[in-house]
PDB file of C-alpha atoms and ligand atoms in Angstrom:
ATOM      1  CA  UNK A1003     -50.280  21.635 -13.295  1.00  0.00           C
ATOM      2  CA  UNK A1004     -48.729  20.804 -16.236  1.00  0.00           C
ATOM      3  CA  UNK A1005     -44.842  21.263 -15.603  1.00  0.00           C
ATOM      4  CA  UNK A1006     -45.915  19.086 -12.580  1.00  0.00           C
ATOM      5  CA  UNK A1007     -46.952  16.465 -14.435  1.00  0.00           C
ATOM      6  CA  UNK A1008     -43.794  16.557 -16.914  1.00  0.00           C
ATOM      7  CA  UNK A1009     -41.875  16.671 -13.713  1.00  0.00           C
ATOM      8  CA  UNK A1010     -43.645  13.347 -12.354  1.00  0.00           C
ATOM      9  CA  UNK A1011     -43.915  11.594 -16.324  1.00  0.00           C
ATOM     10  CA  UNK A1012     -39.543  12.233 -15.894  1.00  0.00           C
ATOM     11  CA  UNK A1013     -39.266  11.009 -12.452  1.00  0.00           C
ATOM     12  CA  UNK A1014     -41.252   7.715 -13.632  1.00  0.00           C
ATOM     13  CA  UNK A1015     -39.371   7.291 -16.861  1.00  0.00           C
ATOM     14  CA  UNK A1016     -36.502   7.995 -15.124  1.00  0.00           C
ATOM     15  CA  UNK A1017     -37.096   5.268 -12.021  1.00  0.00           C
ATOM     16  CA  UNK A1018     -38.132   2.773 -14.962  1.00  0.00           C
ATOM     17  CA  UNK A1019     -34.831   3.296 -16.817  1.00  0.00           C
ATOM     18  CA  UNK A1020     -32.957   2.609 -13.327  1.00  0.00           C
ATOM     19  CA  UNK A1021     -35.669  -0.430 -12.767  1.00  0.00           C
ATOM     20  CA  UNK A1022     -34.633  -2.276 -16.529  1.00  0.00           C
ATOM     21  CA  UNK A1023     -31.158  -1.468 -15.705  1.00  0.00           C
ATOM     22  CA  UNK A1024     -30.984  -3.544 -12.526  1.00  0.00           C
ATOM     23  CA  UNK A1025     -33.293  -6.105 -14.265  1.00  0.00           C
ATOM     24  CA  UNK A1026     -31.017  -6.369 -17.327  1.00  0.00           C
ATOM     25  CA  UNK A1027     -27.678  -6.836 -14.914  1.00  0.00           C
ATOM     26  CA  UNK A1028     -29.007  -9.461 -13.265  1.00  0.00           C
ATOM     27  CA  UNK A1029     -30.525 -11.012 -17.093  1.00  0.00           C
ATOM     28  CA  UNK A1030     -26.996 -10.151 -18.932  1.00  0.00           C
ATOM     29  CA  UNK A1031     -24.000 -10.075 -16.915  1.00  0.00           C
ATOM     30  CA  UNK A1032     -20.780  -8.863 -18.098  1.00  0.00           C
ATOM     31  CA  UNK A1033     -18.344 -10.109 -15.594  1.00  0.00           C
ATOM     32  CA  UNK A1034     -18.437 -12.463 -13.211  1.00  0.00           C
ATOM     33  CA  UNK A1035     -19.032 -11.397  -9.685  1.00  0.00           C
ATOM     34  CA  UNK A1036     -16.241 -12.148  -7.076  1.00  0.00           C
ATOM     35  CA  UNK A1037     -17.431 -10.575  -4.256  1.00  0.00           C
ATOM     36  CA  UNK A1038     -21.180 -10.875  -2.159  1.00  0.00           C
ATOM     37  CA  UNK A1039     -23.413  -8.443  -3.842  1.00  0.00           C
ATOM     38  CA  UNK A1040     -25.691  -7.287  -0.924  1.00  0.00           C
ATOM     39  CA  UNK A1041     -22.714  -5.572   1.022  1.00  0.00           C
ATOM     40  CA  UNK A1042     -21.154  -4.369  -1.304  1.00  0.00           C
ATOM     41  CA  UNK A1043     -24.114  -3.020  -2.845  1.00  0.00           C
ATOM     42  CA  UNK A1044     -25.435  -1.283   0.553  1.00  0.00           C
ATOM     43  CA  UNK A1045     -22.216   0.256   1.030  1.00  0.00           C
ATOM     44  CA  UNK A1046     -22.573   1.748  -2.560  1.00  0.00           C
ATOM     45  CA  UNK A1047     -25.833   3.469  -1.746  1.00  0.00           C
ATOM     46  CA  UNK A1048     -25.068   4.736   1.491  1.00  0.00           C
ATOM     47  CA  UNK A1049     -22.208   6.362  -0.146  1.00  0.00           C
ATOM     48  CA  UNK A1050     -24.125   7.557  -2.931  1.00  0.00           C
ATOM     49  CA  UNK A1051     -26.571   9.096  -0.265  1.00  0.00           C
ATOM     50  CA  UNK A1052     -23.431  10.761   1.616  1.00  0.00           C
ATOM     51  CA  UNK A1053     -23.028  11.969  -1.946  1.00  0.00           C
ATOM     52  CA  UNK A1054     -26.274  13.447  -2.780  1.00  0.00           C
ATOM     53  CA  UNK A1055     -26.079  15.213   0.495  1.00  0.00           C
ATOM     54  CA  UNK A1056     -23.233  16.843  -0.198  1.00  0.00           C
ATOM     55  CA  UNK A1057     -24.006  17.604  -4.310  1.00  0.00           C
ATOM     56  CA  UNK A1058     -27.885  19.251  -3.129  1.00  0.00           C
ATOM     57  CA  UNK A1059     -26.157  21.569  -0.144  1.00  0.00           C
ATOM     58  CA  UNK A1060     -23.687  22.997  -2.372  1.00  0.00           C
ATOM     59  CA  UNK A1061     -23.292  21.989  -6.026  1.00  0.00           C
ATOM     60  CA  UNK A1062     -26.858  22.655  -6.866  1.00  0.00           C
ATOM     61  CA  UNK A1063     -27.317  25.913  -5.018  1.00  0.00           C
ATOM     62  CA  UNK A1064     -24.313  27.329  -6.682  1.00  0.00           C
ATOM     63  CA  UNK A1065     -24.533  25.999 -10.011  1.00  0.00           C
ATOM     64  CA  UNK A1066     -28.518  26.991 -10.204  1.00  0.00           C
ATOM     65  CA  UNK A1067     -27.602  30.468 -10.018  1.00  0.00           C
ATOM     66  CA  UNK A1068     -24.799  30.566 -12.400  1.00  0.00           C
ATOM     67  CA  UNK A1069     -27.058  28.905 -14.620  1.00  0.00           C
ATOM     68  CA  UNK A1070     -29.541  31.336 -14.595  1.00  0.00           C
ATOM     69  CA  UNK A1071     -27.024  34.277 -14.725  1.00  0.00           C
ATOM     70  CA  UNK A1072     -26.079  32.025 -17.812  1.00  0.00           C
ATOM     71  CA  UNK A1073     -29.627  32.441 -19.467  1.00  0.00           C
ATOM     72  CA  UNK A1074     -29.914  36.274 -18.722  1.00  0.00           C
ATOM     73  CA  UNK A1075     -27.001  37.418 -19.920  1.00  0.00           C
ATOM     74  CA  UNK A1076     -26.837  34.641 -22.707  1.00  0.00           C
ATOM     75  CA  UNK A1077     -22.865  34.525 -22.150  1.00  0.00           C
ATOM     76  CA  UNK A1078     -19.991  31.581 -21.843  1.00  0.00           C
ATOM     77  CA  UNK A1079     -19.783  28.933 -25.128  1.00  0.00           C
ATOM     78  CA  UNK A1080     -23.607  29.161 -25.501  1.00  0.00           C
ATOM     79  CA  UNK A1081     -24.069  32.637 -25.858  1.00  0.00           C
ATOM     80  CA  UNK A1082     -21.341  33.000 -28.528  1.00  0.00           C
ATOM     81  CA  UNK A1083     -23.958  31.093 -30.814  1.00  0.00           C
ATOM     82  CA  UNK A1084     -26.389  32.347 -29.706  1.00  0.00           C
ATOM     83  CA  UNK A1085     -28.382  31.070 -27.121  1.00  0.00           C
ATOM     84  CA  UNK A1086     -31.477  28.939 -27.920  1.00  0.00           C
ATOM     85  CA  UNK A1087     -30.937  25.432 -29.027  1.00  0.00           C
ATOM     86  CA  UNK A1088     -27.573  25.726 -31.240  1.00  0.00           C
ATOM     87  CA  UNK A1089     -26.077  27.919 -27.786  1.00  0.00           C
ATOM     88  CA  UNK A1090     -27.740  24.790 -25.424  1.00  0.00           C
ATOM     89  CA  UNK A1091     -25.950  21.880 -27.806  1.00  0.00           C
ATOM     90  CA  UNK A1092     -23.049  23.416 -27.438  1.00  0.00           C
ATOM     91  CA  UNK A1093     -23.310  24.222 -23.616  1.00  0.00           C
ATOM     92  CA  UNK A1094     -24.713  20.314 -23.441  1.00  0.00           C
ATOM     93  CA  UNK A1095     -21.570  19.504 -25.045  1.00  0.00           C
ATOM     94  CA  UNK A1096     -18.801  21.492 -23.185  1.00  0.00           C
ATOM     95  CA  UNK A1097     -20.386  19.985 -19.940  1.00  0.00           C
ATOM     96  CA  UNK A1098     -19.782  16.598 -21.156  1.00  0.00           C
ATOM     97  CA  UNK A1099     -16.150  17.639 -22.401  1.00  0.00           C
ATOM     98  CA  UNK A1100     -15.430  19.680 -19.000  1.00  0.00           C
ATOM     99  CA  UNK A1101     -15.980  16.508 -17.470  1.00  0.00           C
ATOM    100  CA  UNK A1102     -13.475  14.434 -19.764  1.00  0.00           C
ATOM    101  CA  UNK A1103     -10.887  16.644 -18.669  1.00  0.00           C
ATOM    102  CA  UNK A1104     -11.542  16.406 -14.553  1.00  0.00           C
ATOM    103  CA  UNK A1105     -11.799  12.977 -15.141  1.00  0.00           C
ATOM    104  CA  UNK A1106      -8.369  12.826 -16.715  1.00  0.00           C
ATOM    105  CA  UNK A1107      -7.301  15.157 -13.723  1.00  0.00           C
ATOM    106  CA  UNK A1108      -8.540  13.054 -11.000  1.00  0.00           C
ATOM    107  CA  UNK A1109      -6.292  10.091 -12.419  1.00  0.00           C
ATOM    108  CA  UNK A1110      -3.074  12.096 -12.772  1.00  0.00           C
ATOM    109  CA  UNK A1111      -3.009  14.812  -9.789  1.00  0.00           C
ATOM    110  CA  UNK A1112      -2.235  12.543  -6.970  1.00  0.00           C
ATOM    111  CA  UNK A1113      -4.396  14.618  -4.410  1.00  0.00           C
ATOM    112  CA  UNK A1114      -7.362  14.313  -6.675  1.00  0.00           C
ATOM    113  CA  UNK A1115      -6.681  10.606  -7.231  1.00  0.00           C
ATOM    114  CA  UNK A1116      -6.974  10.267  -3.085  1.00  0.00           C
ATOM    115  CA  UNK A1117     -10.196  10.471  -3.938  1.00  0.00           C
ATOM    116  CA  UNK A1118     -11.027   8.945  -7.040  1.00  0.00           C
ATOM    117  CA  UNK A1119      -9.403   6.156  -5.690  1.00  0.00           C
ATOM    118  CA  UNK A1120     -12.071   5.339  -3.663  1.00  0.00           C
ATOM    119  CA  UNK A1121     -14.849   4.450  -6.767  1.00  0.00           C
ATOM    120  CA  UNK A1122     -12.020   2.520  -8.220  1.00  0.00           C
ATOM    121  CA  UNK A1123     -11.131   0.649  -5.468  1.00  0.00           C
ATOM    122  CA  UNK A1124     -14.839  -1.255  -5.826  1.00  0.00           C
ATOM    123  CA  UNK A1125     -13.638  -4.978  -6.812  1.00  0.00           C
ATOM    124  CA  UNK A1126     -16.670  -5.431  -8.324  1.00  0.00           C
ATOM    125  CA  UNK A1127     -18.395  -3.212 -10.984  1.00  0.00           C
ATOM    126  CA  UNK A1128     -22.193  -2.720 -11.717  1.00  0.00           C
ATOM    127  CA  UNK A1129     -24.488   0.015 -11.380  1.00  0.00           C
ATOM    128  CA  UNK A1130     -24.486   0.628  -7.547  1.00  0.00           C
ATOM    129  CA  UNK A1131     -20.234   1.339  -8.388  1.00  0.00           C
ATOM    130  CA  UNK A1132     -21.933   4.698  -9.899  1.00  0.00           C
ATOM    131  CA  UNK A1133     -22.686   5.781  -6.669  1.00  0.00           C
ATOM    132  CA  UNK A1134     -19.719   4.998  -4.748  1.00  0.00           C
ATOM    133  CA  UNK A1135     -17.849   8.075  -4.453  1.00  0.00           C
ATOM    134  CA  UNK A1136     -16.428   9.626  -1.494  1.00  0.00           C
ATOM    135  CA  UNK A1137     -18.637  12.924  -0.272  1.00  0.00           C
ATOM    136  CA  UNK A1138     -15.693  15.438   0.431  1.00  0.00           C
ATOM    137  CA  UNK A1139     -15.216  14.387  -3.681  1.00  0.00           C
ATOM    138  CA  UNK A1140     -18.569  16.264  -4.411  1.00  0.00           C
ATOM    139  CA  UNK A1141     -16.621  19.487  -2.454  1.00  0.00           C
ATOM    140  CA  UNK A1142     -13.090  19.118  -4.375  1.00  0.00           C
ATOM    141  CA  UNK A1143     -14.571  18.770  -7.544  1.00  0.00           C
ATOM    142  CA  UNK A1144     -17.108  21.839  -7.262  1.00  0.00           C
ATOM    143  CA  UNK A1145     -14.839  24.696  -8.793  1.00  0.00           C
ATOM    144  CA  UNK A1146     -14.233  22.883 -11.415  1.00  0.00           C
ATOM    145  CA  UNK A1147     -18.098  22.181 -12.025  1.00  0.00           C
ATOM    146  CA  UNK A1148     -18.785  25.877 -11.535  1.00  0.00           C
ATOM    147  CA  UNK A1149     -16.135  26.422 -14.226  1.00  0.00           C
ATOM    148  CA  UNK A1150     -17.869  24.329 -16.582  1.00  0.00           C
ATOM    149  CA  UNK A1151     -21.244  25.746 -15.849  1.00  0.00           C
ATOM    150  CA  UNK A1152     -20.331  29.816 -16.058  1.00  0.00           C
ATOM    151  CA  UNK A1153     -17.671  28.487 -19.461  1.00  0.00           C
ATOM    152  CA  UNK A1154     -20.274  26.798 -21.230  1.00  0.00           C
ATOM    153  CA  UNK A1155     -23.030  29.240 -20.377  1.00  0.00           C
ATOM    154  CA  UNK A1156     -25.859  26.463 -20.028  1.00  0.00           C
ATOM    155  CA  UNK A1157     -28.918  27.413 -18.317  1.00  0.00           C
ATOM    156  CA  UNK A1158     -31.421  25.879 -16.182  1.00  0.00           C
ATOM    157  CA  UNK A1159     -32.687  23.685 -18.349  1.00  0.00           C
ATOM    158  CA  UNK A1160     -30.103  22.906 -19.633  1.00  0.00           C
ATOM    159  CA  UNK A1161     -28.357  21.898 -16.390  1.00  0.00           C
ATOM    160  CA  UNK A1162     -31.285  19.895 -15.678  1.00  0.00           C
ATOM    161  CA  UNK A1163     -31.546  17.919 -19.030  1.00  0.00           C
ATOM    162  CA  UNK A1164     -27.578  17.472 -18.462  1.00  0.00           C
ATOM    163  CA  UNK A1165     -27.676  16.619 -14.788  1.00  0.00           C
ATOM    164  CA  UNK A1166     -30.242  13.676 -15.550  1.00  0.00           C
ATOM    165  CA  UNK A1167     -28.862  12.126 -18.830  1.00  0.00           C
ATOM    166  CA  UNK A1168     -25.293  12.156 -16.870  1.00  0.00           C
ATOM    167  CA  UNK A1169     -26.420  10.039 -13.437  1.00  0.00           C
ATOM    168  CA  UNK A1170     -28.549   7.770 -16.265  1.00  0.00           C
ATOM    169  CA  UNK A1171     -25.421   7.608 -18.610  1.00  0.00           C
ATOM    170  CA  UNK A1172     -23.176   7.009 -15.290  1.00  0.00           C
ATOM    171  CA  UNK A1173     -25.172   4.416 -13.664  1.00  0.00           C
ATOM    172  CA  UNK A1174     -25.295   2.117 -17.406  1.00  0.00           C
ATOM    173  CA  UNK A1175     -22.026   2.532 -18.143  1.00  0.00           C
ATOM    174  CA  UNK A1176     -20.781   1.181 -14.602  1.00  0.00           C
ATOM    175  CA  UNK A1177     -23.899  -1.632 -15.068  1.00  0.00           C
ATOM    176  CA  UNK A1178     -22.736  -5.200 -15.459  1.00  0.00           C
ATOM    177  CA  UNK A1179     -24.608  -5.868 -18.564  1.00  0.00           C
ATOM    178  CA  UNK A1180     -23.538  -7.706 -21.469  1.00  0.00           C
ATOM    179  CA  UNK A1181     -25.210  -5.563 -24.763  1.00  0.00           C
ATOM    180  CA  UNK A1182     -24.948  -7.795 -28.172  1.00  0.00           C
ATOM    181  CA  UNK A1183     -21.075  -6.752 -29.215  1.00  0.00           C
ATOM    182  CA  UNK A1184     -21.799  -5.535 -32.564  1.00  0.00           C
ATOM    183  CA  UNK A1185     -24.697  -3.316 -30.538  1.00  0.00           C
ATOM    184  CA  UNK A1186     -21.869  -2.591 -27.751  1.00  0.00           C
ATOM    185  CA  UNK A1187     -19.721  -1.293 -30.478  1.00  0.00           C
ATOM    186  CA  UNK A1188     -21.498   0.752 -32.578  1.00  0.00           C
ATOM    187  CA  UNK A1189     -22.904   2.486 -28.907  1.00  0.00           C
ATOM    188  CA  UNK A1190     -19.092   3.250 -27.988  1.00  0.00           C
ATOM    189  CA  UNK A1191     -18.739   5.329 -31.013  1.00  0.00           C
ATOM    190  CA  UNK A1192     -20.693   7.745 -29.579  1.00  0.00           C
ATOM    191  CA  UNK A1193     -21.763   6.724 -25.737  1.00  0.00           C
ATOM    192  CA  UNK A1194     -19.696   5.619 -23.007  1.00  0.00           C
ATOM    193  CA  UNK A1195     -20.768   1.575 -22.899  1.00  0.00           C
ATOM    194  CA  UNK A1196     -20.855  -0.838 -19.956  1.00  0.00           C
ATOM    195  CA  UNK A1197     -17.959  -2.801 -21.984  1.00  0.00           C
ATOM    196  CA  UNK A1198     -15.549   0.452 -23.087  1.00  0.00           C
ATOM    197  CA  UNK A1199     -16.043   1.727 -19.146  1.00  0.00           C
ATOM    198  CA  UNK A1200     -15.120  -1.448 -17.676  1.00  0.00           C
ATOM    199  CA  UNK A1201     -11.521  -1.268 -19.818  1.00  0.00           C
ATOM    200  CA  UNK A1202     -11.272   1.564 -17.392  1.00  0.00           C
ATOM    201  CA  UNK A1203     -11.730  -0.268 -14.418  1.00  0.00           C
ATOM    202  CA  UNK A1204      -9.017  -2.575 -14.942  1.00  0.00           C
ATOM    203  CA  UNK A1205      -6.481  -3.278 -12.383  1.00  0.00           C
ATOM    204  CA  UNK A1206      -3.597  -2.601 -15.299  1.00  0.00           C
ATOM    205  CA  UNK A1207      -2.403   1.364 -15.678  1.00  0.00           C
ATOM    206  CA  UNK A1208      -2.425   0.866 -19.390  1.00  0.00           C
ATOM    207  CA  UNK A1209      -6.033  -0.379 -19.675  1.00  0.00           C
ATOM    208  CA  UNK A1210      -7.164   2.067 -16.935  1.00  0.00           C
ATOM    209  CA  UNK A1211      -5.163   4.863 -18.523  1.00  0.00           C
ATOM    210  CA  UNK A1212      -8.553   5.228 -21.313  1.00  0.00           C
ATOM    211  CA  UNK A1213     -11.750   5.410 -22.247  1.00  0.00           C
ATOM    212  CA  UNK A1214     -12.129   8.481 -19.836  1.00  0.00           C
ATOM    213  CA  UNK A1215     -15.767   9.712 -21.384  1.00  0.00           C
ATOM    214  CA  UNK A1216     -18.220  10.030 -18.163  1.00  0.00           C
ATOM    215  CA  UNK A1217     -21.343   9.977 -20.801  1.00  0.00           C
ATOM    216  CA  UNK A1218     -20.323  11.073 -25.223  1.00  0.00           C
ATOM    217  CA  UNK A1219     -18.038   9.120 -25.949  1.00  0.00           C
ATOM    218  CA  UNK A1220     -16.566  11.133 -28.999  1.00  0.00           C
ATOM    219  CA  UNK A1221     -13.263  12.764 -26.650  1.00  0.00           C
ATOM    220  CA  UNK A1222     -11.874   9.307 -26.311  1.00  0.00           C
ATOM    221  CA  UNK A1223     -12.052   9.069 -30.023  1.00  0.00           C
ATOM    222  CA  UNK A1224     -10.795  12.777 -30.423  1.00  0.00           C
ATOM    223  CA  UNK A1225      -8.121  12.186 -28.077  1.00  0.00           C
ATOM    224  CA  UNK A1226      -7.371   9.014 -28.940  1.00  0.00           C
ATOM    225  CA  UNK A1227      -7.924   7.351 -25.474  1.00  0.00           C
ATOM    226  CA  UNK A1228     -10.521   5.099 -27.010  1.00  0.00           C
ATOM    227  CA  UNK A1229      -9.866   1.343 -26.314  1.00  0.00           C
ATOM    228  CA  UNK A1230     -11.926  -1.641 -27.239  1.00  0.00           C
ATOM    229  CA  UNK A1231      -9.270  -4.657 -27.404  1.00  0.00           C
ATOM    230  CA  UNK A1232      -9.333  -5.694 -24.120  1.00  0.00           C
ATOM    231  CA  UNK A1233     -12.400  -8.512 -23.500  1.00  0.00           C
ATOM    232  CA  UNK A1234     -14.574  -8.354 -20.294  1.00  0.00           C
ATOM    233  CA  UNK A1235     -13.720 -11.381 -18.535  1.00  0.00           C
ATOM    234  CA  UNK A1236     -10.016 -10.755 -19.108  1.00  0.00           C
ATOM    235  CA  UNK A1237     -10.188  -8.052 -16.662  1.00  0.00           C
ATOM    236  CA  UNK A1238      -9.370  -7.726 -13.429  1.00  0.00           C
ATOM    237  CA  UNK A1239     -11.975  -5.097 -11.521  1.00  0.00           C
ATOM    238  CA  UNK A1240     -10.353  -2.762  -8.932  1.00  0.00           C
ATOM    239  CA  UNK A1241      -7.290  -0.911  -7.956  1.00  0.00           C
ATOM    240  CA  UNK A1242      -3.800  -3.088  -7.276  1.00  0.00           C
ATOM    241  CA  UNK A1243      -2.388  -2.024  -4.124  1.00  0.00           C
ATOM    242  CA  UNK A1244      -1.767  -3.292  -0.711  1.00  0.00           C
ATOM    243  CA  UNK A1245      -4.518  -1.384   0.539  1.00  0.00           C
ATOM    244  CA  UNK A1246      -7.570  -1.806  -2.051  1.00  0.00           C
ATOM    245  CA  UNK A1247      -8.657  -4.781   0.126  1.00  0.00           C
ATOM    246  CA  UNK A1248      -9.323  -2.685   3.545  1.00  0.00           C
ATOM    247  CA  UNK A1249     -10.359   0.142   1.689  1.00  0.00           C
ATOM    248  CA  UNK A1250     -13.440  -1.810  -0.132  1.00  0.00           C
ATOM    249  CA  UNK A1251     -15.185  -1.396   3.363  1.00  0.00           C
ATOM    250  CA  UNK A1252     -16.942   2.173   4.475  1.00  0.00           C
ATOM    251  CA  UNK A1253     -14.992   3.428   7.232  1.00  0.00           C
ATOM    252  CA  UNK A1254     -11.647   2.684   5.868  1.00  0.00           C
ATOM    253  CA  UNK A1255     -12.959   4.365   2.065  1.00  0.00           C
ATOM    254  CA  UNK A1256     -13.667   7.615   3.933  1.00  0.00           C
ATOM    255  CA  UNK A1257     -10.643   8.104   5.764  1.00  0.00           C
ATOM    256  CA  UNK A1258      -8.020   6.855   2.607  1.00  0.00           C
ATOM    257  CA  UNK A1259      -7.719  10.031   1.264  1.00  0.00           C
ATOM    258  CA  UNK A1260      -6.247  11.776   4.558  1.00  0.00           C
ATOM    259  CA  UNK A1261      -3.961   9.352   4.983  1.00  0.00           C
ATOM    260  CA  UNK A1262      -0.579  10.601   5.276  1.00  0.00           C
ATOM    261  CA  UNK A1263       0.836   8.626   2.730  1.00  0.00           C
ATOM    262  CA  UNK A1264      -1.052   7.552  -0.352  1.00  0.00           C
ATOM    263  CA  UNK A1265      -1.859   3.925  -0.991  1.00  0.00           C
ATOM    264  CA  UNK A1266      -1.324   4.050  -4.325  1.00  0.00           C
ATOM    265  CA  UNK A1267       0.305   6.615  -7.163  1.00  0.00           C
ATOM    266  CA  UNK A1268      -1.790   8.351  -9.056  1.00  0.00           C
ATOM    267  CA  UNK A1269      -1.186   7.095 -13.301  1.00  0.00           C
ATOM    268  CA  UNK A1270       2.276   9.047 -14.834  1.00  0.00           C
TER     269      UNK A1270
HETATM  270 ZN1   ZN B 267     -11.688   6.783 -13.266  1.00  0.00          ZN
END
């Protein structure tokens, strides 16, 4: 009974953190809007369904057993220290860098930008731009996430713990929320911020070429990706190229990536 009822306490503290996001987007925006929310919004979630289709047929199966191969054999990053909580930091931590790196990757290999293309291509940004990622994504990026999980030898629990702090870290940091700056700032040091992600967002390669971090914040820093100098409502939200416009819409979004040529380059 009582995992059940941890289980239910996280789903509830979970649906409230979701429930004062949307509340505080709507209380604090960020940006100004251009576009009418409800569409763009419903298109969002049904792609974010598509999604979550796709991650619990494959991703979850796969990843749950390497996971617990992980924990038996205390191996990858977190079995070098040891298992236990110093080997689960760690693993917690390689996750989060593993997915630095694809991110990087999805921007810069032109096949995996297809793809990617198709979150950035959302001319608006707030939490429902979280979900909006193209399904076949969730299949292209799965070797890569069963690298991370069997190189930084996390373990079920870990995977779980990681698996819900990244879809709460991913659906603030695309929210539309407008956090007191100093607050904003100090956050970015070490969390990716609604402010610092939409820098990413912008229509200009240079801006879009940073602040990578999908949830810690410290391999921008590291790296030196990190940018804070461009303000909020000097940015313009989406991707610049004859083709962003039709591809906001569903159908068009699914089929971009097979198209035979690309619509835009992925960044140098
Ligand atoms: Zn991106």
């Amino acid at each position: 009974m009582a995992p059940r009822l941890v289980k239910l306490a996280g789903m509830m503290l979970g649906a409230g953190a979701v429930g004062a996001l949307l509340y505080a987007e709507r209380a604090r925006p960020l940006r100004r809007q251009v576009r009418k929310a409800a569409p763009r919004i419903a298109r969002n979630v049904a792609m974010g369904a598509a999604c979550q289709a796709a991650i619990a047929a494959a991703e979850v199966p796969l990843t749950g057993r390497i996971a617990a191969r992980n924990a038996a054999r205390k191996r990858g990053l977190s079995g070098l220290f040891g298992g236990g909580v110093v080997g689960g930091g760690v693993a917690f931590l390689a996750m989060d860098y593993g997915f630095y790196l694809w991110h990087v990757a999805t921007h810069k290999v032109p096949f995996l930008w297809r793809f990617h293309r198709v979150h950035h291509v959302d001319p608006d940004m707030d939490a429902s731009t979280a979900l909006r990622f193209h399904f076949v994504d969730m299949f292209v990026s799965l070797p890569w996430r069963l690298v991370q999980v069997r190189a930084s030898g996390i373990g079920p629990r870990g995977l779980a713990v990681w698996r819900r702090f990244f879809l709460l870290s991913v659906l603030f940091h695309h929210a539309n929320l407008r956090l007191p700056r100093g607050f904003d700032e100090a956050l970015s040091k070490h969390i990716t911020t609604p402010r610092m992600h939409g820098i990413h967002h912008s229509q200009i390669p240079c801006e879009m070429d940073s602040n990578w971090s999908s949830g810690i914040a410290w391999w921008d820093h590291l790296h030196a990706t990190f940018r804070s100098d461009v303000p909020a409502d000097k940015i313009t939200i989406g991707v610049d190229d004859p083709l962003a416009e039709r591809d906001t819409h569903l159908l068009p979004a699914l089929k971009a990536p097979f198209a035979a040529r690309p619509a835009m380059r992925a960044l140098p």
